[in-house]
Coordinates of C-alpha atoms and ligand atoms in Angstrom, one line a residue:
X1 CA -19.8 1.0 -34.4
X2 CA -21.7 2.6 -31.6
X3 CA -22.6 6.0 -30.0
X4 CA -20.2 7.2 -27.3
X5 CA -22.2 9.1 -24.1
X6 CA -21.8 12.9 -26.7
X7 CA -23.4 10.7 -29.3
X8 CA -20.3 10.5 -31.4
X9 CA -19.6 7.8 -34.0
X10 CA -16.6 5.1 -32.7
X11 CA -15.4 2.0 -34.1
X12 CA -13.7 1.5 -30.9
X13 CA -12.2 2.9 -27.5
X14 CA -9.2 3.8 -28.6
X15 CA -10.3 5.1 -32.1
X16 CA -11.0 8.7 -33.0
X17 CA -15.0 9.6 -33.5
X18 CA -16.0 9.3 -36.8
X19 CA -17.0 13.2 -36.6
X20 CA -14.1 14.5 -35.2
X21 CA -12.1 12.5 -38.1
X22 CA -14.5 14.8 -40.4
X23 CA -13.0 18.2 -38.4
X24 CA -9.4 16.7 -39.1
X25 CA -10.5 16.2 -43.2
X26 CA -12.0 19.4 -43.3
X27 CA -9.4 21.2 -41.3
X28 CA -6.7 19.8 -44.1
X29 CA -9.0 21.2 -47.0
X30 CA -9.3 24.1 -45.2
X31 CA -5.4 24.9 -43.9
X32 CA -3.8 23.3 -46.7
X33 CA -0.1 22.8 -44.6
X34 CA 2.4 20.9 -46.5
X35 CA 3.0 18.7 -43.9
X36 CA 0.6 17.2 -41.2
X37 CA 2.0 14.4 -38.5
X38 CA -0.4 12.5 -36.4
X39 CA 1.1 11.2 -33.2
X40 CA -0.4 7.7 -32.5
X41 CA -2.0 6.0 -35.6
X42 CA -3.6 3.2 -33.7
X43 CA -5.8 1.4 -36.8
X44 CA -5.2 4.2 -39.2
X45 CA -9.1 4.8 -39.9
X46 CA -8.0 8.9 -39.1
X47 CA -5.1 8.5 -41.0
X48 CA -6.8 7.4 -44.1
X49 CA -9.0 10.5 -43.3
X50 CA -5.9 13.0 -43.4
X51 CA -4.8 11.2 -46.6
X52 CA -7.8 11.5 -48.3
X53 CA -7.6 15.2 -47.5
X54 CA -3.9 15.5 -49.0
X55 CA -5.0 14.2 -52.3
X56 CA -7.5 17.0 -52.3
X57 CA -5.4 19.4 -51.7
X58 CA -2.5 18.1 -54.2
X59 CA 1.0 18.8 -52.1
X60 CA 0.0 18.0 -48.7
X61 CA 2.1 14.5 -46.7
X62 CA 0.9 12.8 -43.7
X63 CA 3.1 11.3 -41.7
X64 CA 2.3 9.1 -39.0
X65 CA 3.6 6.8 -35.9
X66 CA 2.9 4.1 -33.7
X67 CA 5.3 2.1 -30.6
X68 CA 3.3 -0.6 -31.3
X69 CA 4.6 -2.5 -34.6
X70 CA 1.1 -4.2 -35.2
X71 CA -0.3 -0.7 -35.6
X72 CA 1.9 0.4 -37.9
X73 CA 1.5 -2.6 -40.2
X74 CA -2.4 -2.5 -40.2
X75 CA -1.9 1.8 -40.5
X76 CA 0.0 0.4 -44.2
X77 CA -2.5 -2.0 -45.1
X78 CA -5.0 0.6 -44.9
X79 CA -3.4 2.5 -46.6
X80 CA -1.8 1.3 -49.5
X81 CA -3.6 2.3 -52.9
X82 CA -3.8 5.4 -52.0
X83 CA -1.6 8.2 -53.7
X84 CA 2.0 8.1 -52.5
X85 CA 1.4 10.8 -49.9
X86 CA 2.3 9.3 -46.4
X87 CA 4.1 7.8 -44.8
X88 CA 4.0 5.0 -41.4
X89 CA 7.3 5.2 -38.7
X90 CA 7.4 2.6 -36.2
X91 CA 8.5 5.1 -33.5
X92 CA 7.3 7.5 -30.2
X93 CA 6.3 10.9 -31.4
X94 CA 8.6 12.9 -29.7
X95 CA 11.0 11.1 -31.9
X96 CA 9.7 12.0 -35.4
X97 CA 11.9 15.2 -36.8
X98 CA 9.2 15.9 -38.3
X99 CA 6.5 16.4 -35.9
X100 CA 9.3 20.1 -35.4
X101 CA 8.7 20.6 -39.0
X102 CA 5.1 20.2 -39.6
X103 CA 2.5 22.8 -39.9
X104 CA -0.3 21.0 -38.7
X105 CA -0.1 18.4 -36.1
X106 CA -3.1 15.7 -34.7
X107 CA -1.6 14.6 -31.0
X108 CA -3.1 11.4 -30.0
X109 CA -0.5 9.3 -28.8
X110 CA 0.0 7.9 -25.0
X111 CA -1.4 10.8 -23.1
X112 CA 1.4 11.1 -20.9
X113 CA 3.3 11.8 -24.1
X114 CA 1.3 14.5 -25.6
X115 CA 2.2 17.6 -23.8
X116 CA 5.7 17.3 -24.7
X117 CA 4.9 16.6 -28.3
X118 CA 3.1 19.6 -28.7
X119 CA 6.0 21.6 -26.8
X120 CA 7.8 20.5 -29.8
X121 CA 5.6 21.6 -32.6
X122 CA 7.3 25.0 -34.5
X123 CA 6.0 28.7 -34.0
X124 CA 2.7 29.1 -36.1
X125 CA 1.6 25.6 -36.5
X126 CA -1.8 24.2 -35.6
X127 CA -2.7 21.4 -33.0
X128 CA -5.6 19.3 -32.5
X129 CA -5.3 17.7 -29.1
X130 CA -7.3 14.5 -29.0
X131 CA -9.1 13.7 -25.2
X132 CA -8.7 16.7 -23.6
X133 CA -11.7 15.9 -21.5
X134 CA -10.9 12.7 -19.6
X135 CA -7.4 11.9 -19.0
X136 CA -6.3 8.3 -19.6
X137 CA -3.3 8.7 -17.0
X138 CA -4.5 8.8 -13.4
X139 CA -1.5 11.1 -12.8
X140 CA -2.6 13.7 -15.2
X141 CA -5.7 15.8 -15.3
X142 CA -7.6 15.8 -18.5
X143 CA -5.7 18.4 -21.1
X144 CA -7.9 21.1 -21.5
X145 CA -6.9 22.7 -18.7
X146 CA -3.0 23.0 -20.3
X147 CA -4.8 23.9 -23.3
X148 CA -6.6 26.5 -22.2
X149 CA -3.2 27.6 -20.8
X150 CA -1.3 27.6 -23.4
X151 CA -4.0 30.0 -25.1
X152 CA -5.8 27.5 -26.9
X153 CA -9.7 26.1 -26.8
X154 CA -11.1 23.1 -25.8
X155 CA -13.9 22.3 -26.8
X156 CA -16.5 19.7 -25.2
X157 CA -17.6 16.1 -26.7
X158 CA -17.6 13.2 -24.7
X159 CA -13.6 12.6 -24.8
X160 CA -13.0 16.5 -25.8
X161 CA -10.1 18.0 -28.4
X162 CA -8.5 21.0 -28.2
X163 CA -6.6 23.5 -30.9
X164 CA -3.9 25.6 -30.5
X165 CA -2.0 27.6 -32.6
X166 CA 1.4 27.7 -31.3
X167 CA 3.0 31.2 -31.0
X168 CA 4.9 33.1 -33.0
X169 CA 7.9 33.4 -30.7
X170 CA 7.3 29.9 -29.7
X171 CA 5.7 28.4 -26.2
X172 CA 7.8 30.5 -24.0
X173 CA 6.4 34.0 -25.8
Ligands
SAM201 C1 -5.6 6.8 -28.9 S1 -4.6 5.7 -29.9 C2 -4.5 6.6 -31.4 C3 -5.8 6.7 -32.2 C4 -5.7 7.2 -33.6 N1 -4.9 8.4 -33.7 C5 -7.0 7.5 -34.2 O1 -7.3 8.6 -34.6 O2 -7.8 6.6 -34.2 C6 -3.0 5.8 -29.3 C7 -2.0 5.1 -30.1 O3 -0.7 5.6 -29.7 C8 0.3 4.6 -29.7 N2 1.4 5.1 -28.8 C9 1.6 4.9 -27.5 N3 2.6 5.7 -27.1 C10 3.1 6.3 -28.2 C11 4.1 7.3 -28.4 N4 4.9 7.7 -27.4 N5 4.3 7.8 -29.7 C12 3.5 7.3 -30.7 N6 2.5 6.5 -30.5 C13 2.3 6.0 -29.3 C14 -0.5 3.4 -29.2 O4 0.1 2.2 -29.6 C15 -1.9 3.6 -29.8 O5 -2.0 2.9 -31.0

């Protein structure tokens, strides 16, 4: 583990910050949505996070993705012997019915993906935007522009995360 340039906790590059896996937990406790997808589980160290905050509250599922079928396998490993409250798809986002149905969504996928994920998200759910300070596509600037845009707040760490609430008429209101 090391300190990123914010001095945030990471495991690695690609993983979320230790701290900003403690917003997600909290968030869960706090909200309490019956369902909550994460786009992108990469190693599943957030996931576990989410999970650990479903059993707290007692009716929440997490359900999670990956493209990458290695991911997904170590996201199981991780974790299996917990209570039977997620659930791992081998699949893009976008492609999750869920991620339409759930009431509180962690975006983190391939950041050319993400906007279009969260244009999916239902009227009155909540969305943490992971990186919405530096932009891992050359062709797209970092997020918290669209964020801010779309009436949300980003907020500033080293790789940033914004949170929206979407509206209740949907985007277009
Ligand atoms: C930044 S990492 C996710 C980090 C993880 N959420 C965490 O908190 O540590 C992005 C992951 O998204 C996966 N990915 C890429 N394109 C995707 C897509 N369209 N839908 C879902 N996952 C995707 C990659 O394989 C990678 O594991």
């Amino acid at each position: 583990m090391h300190k990123d340039p914010h001095g945030l906790t990471v495991h690695s590059d690609a993983g979320t910050e230790l701290e900003v896996q403690d917003f997600l937990y909290a968030m869960v406790c706090l909200l309490r949505p019956r369902l909550v997808v994460e786009t992108g589980c990469f190693d599943g160290r957030t996931t576990l996070r989410l999970v650990h905050a479903a059993e707290l509250v007692g009716y929440t599922r997490v359900l999670t993705c990956d493209t990458d079928p290695a991911r997904v396998l170590e996201t199981c490993q991780r974790l299996s012997g917990n209570a039977p409250v997620w659930d791992v798809r081998n699949c893009r986002g976008i492609d999750l019915p869920e991620l339409r149905q759930a009431d509180f969504v962690f975006c983190d996928s391939d950041y050319a993906a993400r906007v279009e994920e969260m244009l999916a998200v239902k009227p009155g759910a909540i969305i943490v935007v992971h990186d919405t300070s530096i932009s891992y596509n050359h062709e797209i600037p970092p997020l918290a522009g669209w964020v801010e845009a779309h009436g949300g707040i980003a907020l500033q760490t080293w790789r940033g995360f914004g949170i929206l609430k979407v509206p209740a008429g949907g985007w277009q209101s």
